[in-house]
Short mmCIF file of C-alpha atoms and ligand atoms in Angstrom, two decimals:
data_model
loop_
_atom_site.label_atom_id
_atom_site.label_comp_id
_atom_site.label_asym_id
_atom_site.label_seq_id
_atom_site.Cartn_x
_atom_site.Cartn_y
_atom_site.Cartn_z
CA MET O 1 -15.00 25.96 54.50
CA GLU O 2 -12.22 25.47 57.01
CA LYS O 3 -12.89 26.56 60.58
CA TYR O 4 -10.41 26.94 63.38
CA ILE O 5 -11.48 26.13 66.94
CA THR O 6 -9.25 26.68 69.97
CA THR O 7 -9.42 26.09 73.72
CA PRO O 8 -7.35 27.84 76.36
CA ILE O 9 -4.00 26.24 76.94
CA TYR O 10 -3.87 24.94 80.49
CA TYR O 11 -1.33 25.59 83.23
CA LEU O 12 0.70 22.61 84.32
CA ASN O 13 0.85 23.21 88.07
CA GLY O 14 -1.77 20.55 88.76
CA LEU O 15 -3.59 17.62 87.24
CA PRO O 16 -6.28 18.22 84.64
CA HIS O 17 -9.68 18.66 86.26
CA ILE O 18 -13.23 18.52 85.07
CA GLY O 19 -13.25 22.18 83.91
CA HIS O 20 -10.28 21.61 81.59
CA ALA O 21 -11.86 18.38 80.35
CA TYR O 22 -15.12 20.25 79.69
CA THR O 23 -13.71 23.00 77.49
CA SER O 24 -11.68 20.53 75.45
CA ILE O 25 -14.68 18.17 75.09
CA LEU O 26 -16.83 21.11 74.02
CA GLY O 27 -14.31 21.97 71.29
CA ASP O 28 -14.41 18.37 70.10
CA VAL O 29 -18.22 18.36 70.05
CA MET O 30 -18.16 21.54 67.98
CA LYS O 31 -15.59 20.02 65.63
CA LYS O 32 -17.67 16.88 65.07
CA PHE O 33 -20.84 18.94 64.68
CA GLU O 34 -19.17 21.03 61.98
CA GLN O 35 -17.72 17.96 60.28
CA MET O 36 -21.20 16.47 60.05
CA ARG O 37 -22.22 19.69 58.29
CA GLY O 38 -19.48 19.14 55.75
CA ASN O 39 -17.03 21.72 57.13
CA ASN O 40 -13.35 21.08 57.73
CA VAL O 41 -12.17 21.99 61.19
CA TYR O 42 -8.72 22.51 62.56
CA TYR O 43 -8.89 22.10 66.32
CA SER O 44 -6.20 23.02 68.84
CA THR O 45 -5.90 22.51 72.57
CA GLY O 46 -2.84 22.16 74.75
CA THR O 47 -0.72 23.40 77.61
CA ASP O 48 0.72 26.71 78.81
CA GLU O 49 4.22 25.90 79.94
CA HIS O 50 5.76 29.15 81.19
CA GLY O 51 5.30 31.66 84.00
CA GLN O 52 5.70 31.92 87.72
CA LYS O 53 3.01 29.43 88.70
CA ASN O 54 4.51 26.61 86.61
CA GLN O 55 7.98 27.67 87.74
CA HIS O 56 7.10 27.26 91.43
CA SER O 57 5.71 23.79 90.77
CA ILE O 58 8.93 22.82 89.01
CA GLU O 59 10.97 24.19 91.93
CA ASN O 60 8.90 22.10 94.33
CA SER O 61 9.34 18.94 92.29
CA GLU O 62 12.34 16.66 92.02
CA LEU O 63 12.36 16.98 88.25
CA SER O 64 14.13 19.15 85.73
CA ALA O 65 11.92 21.77 84.06
CA GLU O 66 11.83 19.77 80.86
CA GLU O 67 10.90 16.51 82.59
CA PHE O 68 8.26 18.19 84.73
CA LEU O 69 6.62 19.96 81.80
CA GLN O 70 6.67 16.85 79.66
CA ARG O 71 5.08 14.72 82.38
CA GLN O 72 2.40 17.27 83.26
CA SER O 73 1.60 18.07 79.65
CA ASP O 74 1.28 14.36 78.88
CA ASN O 75 -1.33 14.08 81.64
CA PHE O 76 -3.50 16.50 79.70
CA ARG O 77 -2.78 15.04 76.30
CA ASN O 78 -3.48 11.47 77.44
CA LEU O 79 -6.66 12.42 79.23
CA PHE O 80 -7.90 14.25 76.14
CA ILE O 81 -7.13 11.25 73.95
CA ASN O 82 -8.99 9.00 76.40
CA LEU O 83 -11.95 11.36 76.29
CA GLY O 84 -12.19 10.85 72.54
CA ILE O 85 -11.03 14.39 71.79
CA ASP O 86 -9.87 14.60 68.22
CA PHE O 87 -7.49 17.56 68.35
CA ASP O 88 -5.44 18.37 65.27
CA PHE O 89 -2.72 20.13 67.16
CA PHE O 90 -1.63 19.87 70.78
CA VAL O 91 -0.06 23.18 71.75
CA ARG O 92 3.00 23.29 73.97
CA THR O 93 4.37 26.78 74.43
CA SER O 94 7.79 25.31 75.20
CA ARG O 95 7.96 24.36 71.51
CA PRO O 96 10.81 26.32 69.85
CA GLU O 97 8.66 27.29 66.83
CA HIS O 98 6.12 28.94 69.15
CA GLN O 99 8.83 30.80 71.05
CA LYS O 100 10.34 32.08 67.81
CA ILE O 101 7.01 33.56 66.71
CA VAL O 102 6.51 35.22 70.11
CA GLN O 103 9.93 36.84 69.69
CA GLU O 104 9.21 37.94 66.13
CA ILE O 105 5.99 39.62 67.25
CA LEU O 106 7.71 41.35 70.18
CA GLN O 107 10.50 42.60 67.93
CA ASN O 108 7.96 43.88 65.43
CA ILE O 109 6.05 45.98 67.96
CA TYR O 110 9.28 47.06 69.71
CA ASP O 111 10.77 48.31 66.43
CA ARG O 112 7.60 50.30 65.83
CA GLY O 113 8.06 52.12 69.15
CA LEU O 114 5.04 50.54 70.85
CA ILE O 115 6.99 49.22 73.83
CA VAL O 116 8.51 51.39 76.57
CA LYS O 117 10.69 50.58 79.58
CA LYS O 118 9.86 52.07 82.98
CA SER O 119 9.92 51.20 86.63
CA TYR O 120 6.74 49.90 88.11
CA GLU O 121 5.20 49.15 91.45
CA GLY O 122 2.20 46.92 91.58
CA LEU O 123 0.28 44.14 93.29
CA TYR O 124 0.81 40.80 91.58
CA CYS O 125 -1.53 37.79 91.90
CA GLU O 126 0.39 34.68 90.97
CA GLY O 127 -2.83 32.63 90.63
CA CYS O 128 -4.03 34.96 87.85
CA GLU O 129 -0.51 35.76 86.64
CA GLN O 130 -1.71 39.36 86.49
CA PHE O 131 -1.10 42.69 88.21
CA LYS O 132 -4.16 43.84 90.13
CA LYS O 133 -5.57 47.24 90.86
CA LYS O 134 -6.78 47.90 94.43
CA SER O 135 -10.31 48.05 93.03
CA ASP O 136 -9.93 44.48 91.68
CA LEU O 137 -9.48 43.09 95.23
CA ASP O 138 -12.08 42.03 97.79
CA GLU O 139 -12.67 43.69 101.16
CA ASN O 140 -9.71 41.81 102.68
CA GLY O 141 -7.38 43.00 99.96
CA HIS O 142 -7.38 39.49 98.42
CA CYS O 143 -7.79 38.39 94.83
CA PRO O 144 -11.48 37.45 94.58
CA ASP O 145 -10.69 34.36 92.46
CA HIS O 146 -7.73 33.01 94.39
CA LYS O 147 -8.50 34.31 97.92
CA THR O 148 -4.86 35.22 98.43
CA ALA O 149 -3.18 38.58 99.01
CA PRO O 150 -1.29 39.72 95.91
CA LYS O 151 2.41 40.47 96.39
CA ALA O 152 3.72 44.04 96.21
CA ILE O 153 6.33 44.10 93.47
CA SER O 154 8.57 46.95 92.37
CA GLU O 155 10.79 46.51 89.32
CA GLU O 156 11.83 47.88 85.94
CA ASN O 157 9.86 46.37 83.10
CA TYR O 158 8.74 46.77 79.51
CA PHE O 159 5.22 47.98 78.79
CA PHE O 160 2.83 47.92 75.88
CA LYS O 161 0.35 50.80 75.83
CA LEU O 162 -3.26 49.64 75.61
CA GLU O 163 -5.06 52.93 76.10
CA PRO O 164 -4.61 54.19 72.50
CA TYR O 165 -6.67 51.21 71.32
CA ARG O 166 -9.50 51.45 73.86
CA GLN O 167 -11.96 53.41 71.72
CA TRP O 168 -11.29 51.17 68.72
CA LEU O 169 -12.10 48.13 70.87
CA ILE O 170 -15.29 49.67 72.27
CA ASP O 171 -16.44 50.47 68.74
CA TYR O 172 -15.53 46.99 67.54
CA ILE O 173 -17.57 45.32 70.29
CA LYS O 174 -20.55 47.59 69.65
CA SER O 175 -20.48 47.04 65.91
CA HIS O 176 -20.09 43.24 66.17
CA PRO O 177 -22.88 42.16 68.51
CA ASP O 178 -22.22 38.42 68.11
CA TRP O 179 -18.43 38.66 68.51
CA ILE O 180 -18.49 37.78 72.22
CA GLN O 181 -21.17 35.19 73.06
CA PRO O 182 -23.19 35.12 75.30
CA ALA O 183 -23.77 38.87 75.02
CA LYS O 184 -23.64 39.41 78.80
CA TYR O 185 -19.87 38.91 78.60
CA ALA O 186 -19.61 41.58 75.89
CA ASN O 187 -21.26 43.92 78.37
CA GLU O 188 -18.82 42.85 81.05
CA VAL O 189 -15.92 43.69 78.73
CA LEU O 190 -17.49 47.03 77.86
CA GLY O 191 -17.68 47.67 81.61
CA MET O 192 -13.92 47.03 81.91
CA LEU O 193 -13.36 49.50 79.09
CA LYS O 194 -15.11 52.38 80.87
CA GLU O 195 -11.89 53.44 82.63
CA PRO O 196 -8.63 54.21 80.81
CA LEU O 197 -6.53 51.08 80.31
CA GLU O 198 -3.28 50.73 82.19
CA ASP O 199 -0.13 49.90 80.24
CA LEU O 200 0.35 46.16 79.95
CA CYS O 201 3.58 44.97 81.55
CA ILE O 202 4.92 42.49 78.99
CA SER O 203 8.17 41.44 80.67
CA ARG O 204 9.41 39.76 83.82
CA PRO O 205 13.00 40.07 85.03
CA LYS O 206 14.79 36.72 84.87
CA SER O 207 15.87 37.22 88.48
CA ARG O 208 12.22 36.55 89.41
CA VAL O 209 10.90 34.43 86.55
CA TRP O 210 13.24 32.24 84.52
CA LEU O 211 10.59 30.09 82.86
CA GLY O 212 9.57 31.99 79.75
CA VAL O 213 10.44 33.25 76.30
CA GLU O 214 13.45 35.58 76.38
CA LEU O 215 12.74 39.12 75.16
CA PRO O 216 14.49 39.49 71.80
CA PHE O 217 15.63 43.03 72.68
CA ASP O 218 16.74 42.49 76.32
CA THR O 219 18.12 39.13 77.46
CA ASN O 220 17.62 40.04 81.14
CA TYR O 221 13.91 39.50 80.75
CA VAL O 222 11.39 36.87 79.75
CA THR O 223 8.03 37.59 78.15
CA TYR O 224 4.96 38.00 80.35
CA ILE O 225 3.09 34.69 80.38
CA TRP O 226 -0.16 36.04 78.92
CA PHE O 227 1.55 37.78 76.02
CA ASP O 228 3.32 34.50 75.26
CA ALA O 229 0.29 32.24 75.82
CA LEU O 230 -2.17 34.24 73.71
CA VAL O 231 0.20 34.09 70.77
CA ASN O 232 -0.33 30.30 70.74
CA TYR O 233 -3.54 30.87 68.80
CA ILE O 234 -1.60 32.18 65.84
CA SER O 235 1.75 30.44 66.29
CA THR O 236 -0.20 27.19 65.81
CA LEU O 237 -1.03 28.49 62.32
CA ASN O 238 2.63 29.43 61.82
CA PHE O 239 1.84 33.15 61.75
CA GLY O 240 4.26 35.19 59.68
CA HIS O 241 5.33 32.14 57.67
CA ASN O 242 2.04 30.82 56.35
CA PRO O 243 0.55 32.33 53.18
CA ASP O 244 -2.79 30.73 54.07
CA PHE O 245 -2.94 32.28 57.54
CA GLU O 246 -5.63 34.92 56.90
CA ASN O 247 -7.87 32.41 55.29
CA ILE O 248 -8.16 30.14 58.29
CA TRP O 249 -7.82 32.88 60.93
CA SER O 250 -10.85 34.66 59.45
CA ASN O 251 -12.91 31.66 60.60
CA SER O 252 -11.49 31.25 64.08
CA HIS O 253 -13.43 30.58 67.28
CA HIS O 254 -12.02 30.82 70.80
CA LEU O 255 -13.63 28.74 73.55
CA ILE O 256 -12.88 29.97 77.05
CA ALA O 257 -14.50 30.18 80.47
CA LYS O 258 -15.45 33.47 82.05
CA ASP O 259 -12.30 33.52 84.24
CA ILE O 260 -10.01 34.67 81.44
CA LEU O 261 -12.19 37.27 79.80
CA LYS O 262 -9.85 40.22 80.27
CA PRO O 263 -6.70 38.78 78.65
CA HIS O 264 -8.73 37.29 75.81
CA CYS O 265 -11.15 40.11 75.07
CA ILE O 266 -8.95 43.11 75.88
CA TYR O 267 -5.22 42.29 75.61
CA TRP O 268 -5.52 39.86 72.72
CA PRO O 269 -7.57 41.89 70.21
CA ILE O 270 -5.37 44.90 70.96
CA MET O 271 -2.19 42.86 70.41
CA LEU O 272 -3.56 41.64 67.10
CA HIS O 273 -4.73 45.10 66.08
CA ALA O 274 -1.24 46.46 66.74
CA LEU O 275 0.08 43.74 64.42
CA GLY O 276 -2.46 44.63 61.74
CA VAL O 277 -4.33 41.35 62.23
CA ALA O 278 -8.12 41.12 62.55
CA PRO O 279 -9.54 39.78 65.84
CA VAL O 280 -10.78 36.23 66.26
CA LYS O 281 -14.17 35.76 64.60
CA HIS O 282 -16.05 34.60 67.73
CA TYR O 283 -15.56 34.05 71.41
CA PHE O 284 -17.71 31.39 73.05
CA ILE O 285 -17.61 31.93 76.80
CA HIS O 286 -18.94 29.38 79.25
CA GLY O 287 -19.55 29.40 82.97
CA TYR O 288 -17.88 27.42 85.68
CA TRP O 289 -18.39 23.88 86.95
CA ILE O 290 -18.94 23.98 90.67
CA GLY O 291 -19.72 21.27 93.21
CA GLU O 292 -23.18 19.97 94.07
CA GLY O 293 -25.14 22.45 96.17
CA GLY O 294 -23.42 25.38 94.47
CA VAL O 295 -20.13 25.30 96.37
CA LYS O 296 -16.78 25.78 94.69
CA MET O 297 -14.82 22.54 94.21
CA SER O 298 -11.88 22.34 96.58
CA LYS O 299 -9.59 19.68 97.94
CA SER O 300 -10.44 20.65 101.52
CA LEU O 301 -14.18 20.16 100.91
CA GLY O 302 -13.46 16.86 99.19
CA ASN O 303 -15.84 17.68 96.33
CA VAL O 304 -13.35 17.85 93.48
CA VAL O 305 -14.63 15.82 90.55
CA ASP O 306 -11.76 13.95 88.92
CA PRO O 307 -12.38 13.33 85.21
CA VAL O 308 -10.26 10.16 85.20
CA GLU O 309 -12.27 8.62 88.05
CA MET O 310 -15.57 9.65 86.44
CA VAL O 311 -14.59 7.97 83.18
CA ASP O 312 -13.81 4.78 85.12
CA ILE O 313 -17.28 4.75 86.64
CA PHE O 314 -19.52 6.14 83.92
CA GLY O 315 -17.52 5.78 80.72
CA VAL O 316 -16.46 8.51 78.33
CA ASP O 317 -19.74 9.09 76.50
CA ALA O 318 -21.92 9.48 79.59
CA LEU O 319 -19.44 11.98 81.03
CA ARG O 320 -19.37 13.91 77.75
CA PHE O 321 -23.16 13.89 77.56
CA TYR O 322 -23.56 15.10 81.14
CA LEU O 323 -21.14 17.97 80.62
CA ILE O 324 -22.75 19.11 77.39
CA ASN O 325 -26.31 18.64 78.60
CA ASN O 326 -25.87 20.33 81.96
CA MET O 327 -23.80 23.44 81.34
CA THR O 328 -26.32 26.21 81.80
CA MET O 329 -26.07 29.33 79.70
CA ALA O 330 -27.13 31.54 82.58
CA GLY O 331 -24.30 30.90 85.01
CA ASP O 332 -22.41 28.16 86.79
CA SER O 333 -23.37 24.49 86.67
CA GLN O 334 -23.13 21.76 89.26
CA ILE O 335 -21.36 18.44 89.07
CA SER O 336 -20.76 15.57 91.50
CA PRO O 337 -20.63 11.76 91.21
CA ASP O 338 -24.30 11.65 92.30
CA LEU O 339 -25.37 14.14 89.67
CA LEU O 340 -23.41 12.23 87.06
CA LYS O 341 -25.20 9.08 88.13
CA GLN O 342 -28.56 10.75 87.62
CA GLY O 343 -27.39 11.89 84.17
CA TYR O 344 -26.26 8.35 83.40
CA LYS O 345 -29.67 6.96 84.36
CA ILE O 346 -31.39 9.42 82.04
CA LEU O 347 -29.30 8.12 79.13
CA ALA O 348 -29.81 4.49 80.16
CA ASN O 349 -33.60 4.87 80.48
CA ASN O 350 -34.13 7.17 77.56
CA ILE O 351 -31.95 5.51 74.92
CA GLY O 352 -30.19 2.41 76.29
CA ASN O 353 -33.27 0.51 77.50
CA LEU O 354 -35.34 1.40 74.46
CA GLN O 355 -32.64 0.18 72.11
CA MET O 356 -32.24 -3.11 74.00
CA ARG O 357 -35.98 -3.77 74.24
CA VAL O 358 -36.70 -3.22 70.58
CA LEU O 359 -33.64 -5.14 69.39
CA LYS O 360 -34.64 -8.12 71.52
CA MET O 361 -38.11 -8.01 70.01
CA VAL O 362 -36.61 -8.07 66.53
CA GLN O 363 -34.37 -10.96 67.50
CA LYS O 364 -37.23 -12.96 68.97
CA ASN O 365 -40.04 -12.23 66.52
CA LEU O 366 -38.50 -11.04 63.28
CA ASN O 367 -35.54 -13.30 62.75
CA SER O 368 -33.16 -10.42 63.62
CA LYS O 369 -34.13 -8.50 60.48
CA VAL O 370 -35.37 -4.90 60.20
CA PRO O 371 -39.05 -5.32 59.26
CA SER O 372 -41.00 -3.74 56.42
CA LYS O 373 -42.04 -0.09 56.54
CA ALA O 374 -44.95 -0.67 54.14
CA ALA O 375 -47.64 -0.35 56.82
CA LEU O 376 -46.45 2.82 58.57
CA ASN O 377 -49.47 4.96 59.47
CA ASP O 378 -49.72 8.71 59.98
CA GLU O 379 -48.78 8.55 63.63
CA ASP O 380 -45.60 6.59 62.85
CA LYS O 381 -44.61 8.92 60.03
CA GLN O 382 -45.33 11.95 62.12
CA LEU O 383 -43.04 10.78 64.91
CA LEU O 384 -40.17 10.22 62.49
CA ASN O 385 -40.83 13.43 60.57
CA ASN O 386 -40.90 15.46 63.78
CA ILE O 387 -37.64 14.00 65.05
CA ALA O 388 -35.94 14.46 61.70
CA LYS O 389 -37.22 18.03 61.40
CA ARG O 390 -35.94 19.02 64.83
CA PHE O 391 -32.47 17.53 64.24
CA THR O 392 -32.30 19.14 60.81
CA SER O 393 -33.09 22.51 62.30
CA VAL O 394 -30.44 22.12 65.05
CA PHE O 395 -27.78 21.11 62.53
CA ARG O 396 -28.66 24.11 60.35
CA LYS O 397 -27.68 26.51 63.12
CA ASP O 398 -24.23 27.98 63.43
CA ILE O 399 -22.05 26.48 66.10
CA GLY O 400 -22.23 28.15 69.44
CA LEU O 401 -22.92 27.25 73.04
CA GLU O 402 -26.67 27.46 72.60
CA THR O 403 -26.66 25.26 69.51
CA ILE O 404 -24.68 22.59 71.29
CA SER O 405 -26.94 22.55 74.33
CA GLU O 406 -29.96 22.48 72.05
CA LEU O 407 -28.44 19.44 70.38
CA ALA O 408 -28.32 17.57 73.70
CA GLU O 409 -31.83 18.69 74.53
CA SER O 410 -33.20 17.61 71.13
CA ILE O 411 -31.72 14.13 71.62
CA ILE O 412 -33.37 13.67 75.00
CA SER O 413 -36.70 14.92 73.70
CA ALA O 414 -36.51 12.62 70.65
CA GLY O 415 -35.82 9.75 73.07
CA ASP O 416 -38.78 10.78 75.25
CA ALA O 417 -41.11 11.00 72.26
CA THR O 418 -40.00 7.57 71.00
CA ASN O 419 -40.41 5.99 74.43
CA ALA O 420 -43.90 7.46 74.74
CA TYR O 421 -44.76 6.16 71.26
CA PHE O 422 -43.39 2.71 72.07
CA ALA O 423 -45.30 2.52 75.36
CA ALA O 424 -48.55 3.70 73.75
CA ASN O 425 -48.34 1.21 70.86
CA THR O 426 -47.53 -1.82 73.04
CA PRO O 427 -45.59 -3.80 70.43
CA TRP O 428 -45.09 -6.62 72.97
CA VAL O 429 -48.87 -7.17 72.85
CA LEU O 430 -49.02 -6.85 69.05
CA ALA O 431 -46.24 -9.42 68.73
CA LYS O 432 -48.50 -12.10 70.15
CA ASP O 433 -51.35 -11.56 67.72
CA PRO O 434 -50.75 -12.84 64.15
CA ALA O 435 -53.59 -10.62 62.92
CA GLN O 436 -51.57 -7.58 64.02
CA LYS O 437 -48.40 -8.55 62.19
CA ASP O 438 -48.37 -5.48 59.92
CA ARG O 439 -48.99 -3.13 62.81
CA PHE O 440 -46.30 -4.84 64.88
CA GLU O 441 -43.77 -4.47 62.07
CA ALA O 442 -44.68 -0.83 61.53
CA VAL O 443 -44.23 0.01 65.22
CA VAL O 444 -40.90 -1.82 65.39
CA TYR O 445 -39.67 -0.20 62.16
CA THR O 446 -40.65 3.24 63.43
CA THR O 447 -38.82 2.70 66.72
CA LEU O 448 -35.69 1.42 64.98
CA ASP O 449 -35.70 4.31 62.53
CA ALA O 450 -36.13 6.80 65.39
CA LEU O 451 -33.12 5.22 67.08
CA ARG O 452 -31.15 5.58 63.86
CA LEU O 453 -31.94 9.30 63.74
CA ILE O 454 -31.08 9.68 67.43
CA GLY O 455 -27.78 7.82 66.96
CA ASN O 456 -26.83 10.12 64.11
CA ALA O 457 -27.57 13.26 66.11
CA LEU O 458 -25.69 11.85 69.10
CA TYR O 459 -22.40 11.51 67.23
CA PRO O 460 -20.79 14.86 68.17
CA ILE O 461 -21.51 14.37 71.87
CA ALA O 462 -21.21 10.62 72.33
CA PRO O 463 -19.38 9.25 69.27
CA THR O 464 -18.80 5.69 70.48
CA THR O 465 -22.40 5.21 71.55
CA ALA O 466 -23.58 6.70 68.25
CA GLY O 467 -21.48 4.14 66.38
CA LYS O 468 -22.83 1.29 68.52
CA ILE O 469 -26.43 2.34 67.91
CA GLU O 470 -26.01 2.50 64.15
CA THR O 471 -24.18 -0.82 63.94
CA SER O 472 -26.81 -2.49 66.11
CA LEU O 473 -29.39 -1.46 63.49
CA GLY O 474 -27.50 -3.27 60.76
CA ILE O 475 -25.74 -0.22 59.36
CA GLU O 476 -22.19 -1.17 58.47
CA ASN O 477 -19.47 1.49 58.72
CA PRO O 478 -21.86 4.25 59.70
CA GLN O 479 -21.06 7.67 58.25
CA PHE O 480 -22.18 10.58 60.34
CA VAL O 481 -23.53 13.42 58.23
CA ALA O 482 -26.09 16.09 59.03
CA GLU O 483 -28.79 14.47 56.96
CA PHE O 484 -31.87 13.29 58.75
CA LYS O 485 -34.06 11.57 56.22
CA PRO O 486 -36.89 9.76 57.96
CA MET O 487 -37.85 6.18 57.03
CA SER O 488 -34.57 5.39 55.40
CA LEU O 489 -33.41 2.50 57.58
CA ALA O 490 -32.87 -0.42 55.20
CA GLU O 491 -35.58 -3.08 55.45
CA GLY O 492 -34.21 -6.57 55.89
CA ALA O 493 -30.89 -5.40 57.42
CA ALA O 494 -29.52 -7.73 60.10
CA ILE O 495 -29.69 -6.16 63.55
CA LYS O 496 -27.11 -7.02 66.20
CA VAL O 497 -27.98 -7.25 69.86
CA GLY O 498 -24.76 -6.27 71.61
CA ASP O 499 -24.03 -5.32 75.19
CA PRO O 500 -26.25 -2.68 76.80
CA LEU O 501 -25.22 0.85 75.83
CA PHE O 502 -25.37 1.98 79.44
CA PRO O 503 -25.09 -1.04 81.72
CA MET O 504 -26.03 -0.89 85.40
CA ILE O 505 -23.28 0.81 87.36
CA GLU O 506 -21.70 -1.14 90.14
CA GLU O 507 -22.07 0.67 93.45
CA LYS O 508 -18.65 1.55 94.81
N1 MSP E 1 -3.06 29.27 80.91
C1 MSP E 1 -4.21 30.09 81.01
C2 MSP E 1 -4.93 30.20 79.68
C3 MSP E 1 -4.10 30.72 78.55
S1 MSP E 1 -4.98 30.70 77.05
C4 MSP E 1 -4.10 31.62 76.02
C5 MSP E 1 -5.18 29.50 82.04
N2 MSP E 1 -5.04 28.22 82.34
S2 MSP E 1 -5.99 27.39 83.33
O1 MSP E 1 -5.35 26.10 83.50
O2 MSP E 1 -6.27 28.13 84.51
O3 MSP E 1 -7.29 27.12 82.52
C6 MSP E 1 -8.41 27.98 82.57
C7 MSP E 1 -9.49 27.39 81.68
O4 MSP E 1 -9.77 26.03 82.09
C8 MSP E 1 -10.85 28.08 81.77
O5 MSP E 1 -10.96 29.22 80.96
C9 MSP E 1 -11.75 26.94 81.31
O6 MSP E 1 -11.61 26.74 79.94
C10 MSP E 1 -11.15 25.75 82.03
N3 MSP E 1 -11.63 25.66 83.41
C11 MSP E 1 -10.86 25.58 84.52
N4 MSP E 1 -11.67 25.42 85.60
C12 MSP E 1 -12.96 25.40 85.22
C13 MSP E 1 -14.18 25.17 85.88
N5 MSP E 1 -14.29 24.94 87.18
N6 MSP E 1 -15.29 25.16 85.12
C14 MSP E 1 -15.25 25.35 83.76
N7 MSP E 1 -14.11 25.55 83.12
C15 MSP E 1 -12.96 25.65 83.81
O7 MSP E 1 -6.04 30.25 82.48
#
């Protein structure tokens, strides 16, 4: 079955930060997880290239709009490639094909009388690219997310009525309890739907915003950024021109953080409903990365975690593992170079050291060959069966945030169990006693086979490390599939002692 996974498309007014990296890594982990289960996945991520925020950055740069957008978008694309993210499509809303589909959709709903023109006065937060109600603001009259006062704006604009769809949306949420995950965000959306919905302003006069998709029915205006950006999810599938659209859309999954709940879970399903298109199948909504100690990351506090710098210090796989292993379901999660270092040490101690120790033993005592499994006893078999059973059960679950964090957790606990087994069986003592040869071989085989299972499960999160583990065990061209058959490491295979998986980090 083909699945479609998307991330938000990111604004280009700054460099990519750890939060952007996280959502796009998460999508890649989900893609690889599904591929191991035998499912095809089409995965999109990319950049949101219109609107006032991007426009101001262009105006403050020395570059033309096209040059600026290209350079900034490339920063994201290149980072994602360096992070091992295997996207199938990199969205750029400046792409003419996307713009054409936005215009076709607007014309469609305009022709059906769903859009009206009227004058409007409102408070606009540029950070959110959204009009705000007074009740959305904090006690100082500031946007609670951006801590800035929204600007009073009065202008003629085009509007799309949301209120007629409110009851439909409430009913849809209530009758599809796993549509928005975790469920607390479904409740948050239901809370937003308690009051009548204001008309959505879908245009911006060109006198104020020139960076956008021109309205097909009034060339004095561009399309509101969110109306344009949300359409990316279907323009990527060539909506309106693709006979296979419904097929893949019916298996779509949107990954977003909690900051963009309203446009995604209110505007977007209503837009689709008006077009006669079913909503996305699932939303997976994660919390925020904040600095160590629970403070928001900010340049002035100096606690912004730069993904490029973190990759330089810890490498791609350790960063990916930290992000996946430490995002809590309950709320926000903390990150800092020190916390990443602790995460790195867990990987080094739990998997890296074990792999190196056992491989060296095989090199020294067993002529670099995987030993026989003939003498495995109940304890050995039980360890391998337990690990295999746990991984099998994780890979049987549907993708979702909980499944992916359970995957990370199951890897660490398999590593802990194998380390405890290794320590208790003291193979370094057995190695010295010729009378214990069978027992020595059984303990080494068990440890190697446990590492093989761990390497296989690790693939979605840390693909390069997973490949290194399997090759070190004598498996050529490892194929990563969700099959965890214990005791199937080939006896006699030639192991390879390479560099440590997680070498000591130089102090900077
Ligand atoms: N352009 C819109 C999205 C349009 S999608 C149709 C936008 N862009 S953004 O650059 O602000 O990106 C927001 C998204 O980036 C979040 O929903 C999340 O995926 C990711 N994150 C940005 N900062 C984050 C954290 N501090 N922590 C976790 N994720 C964060 O909104």
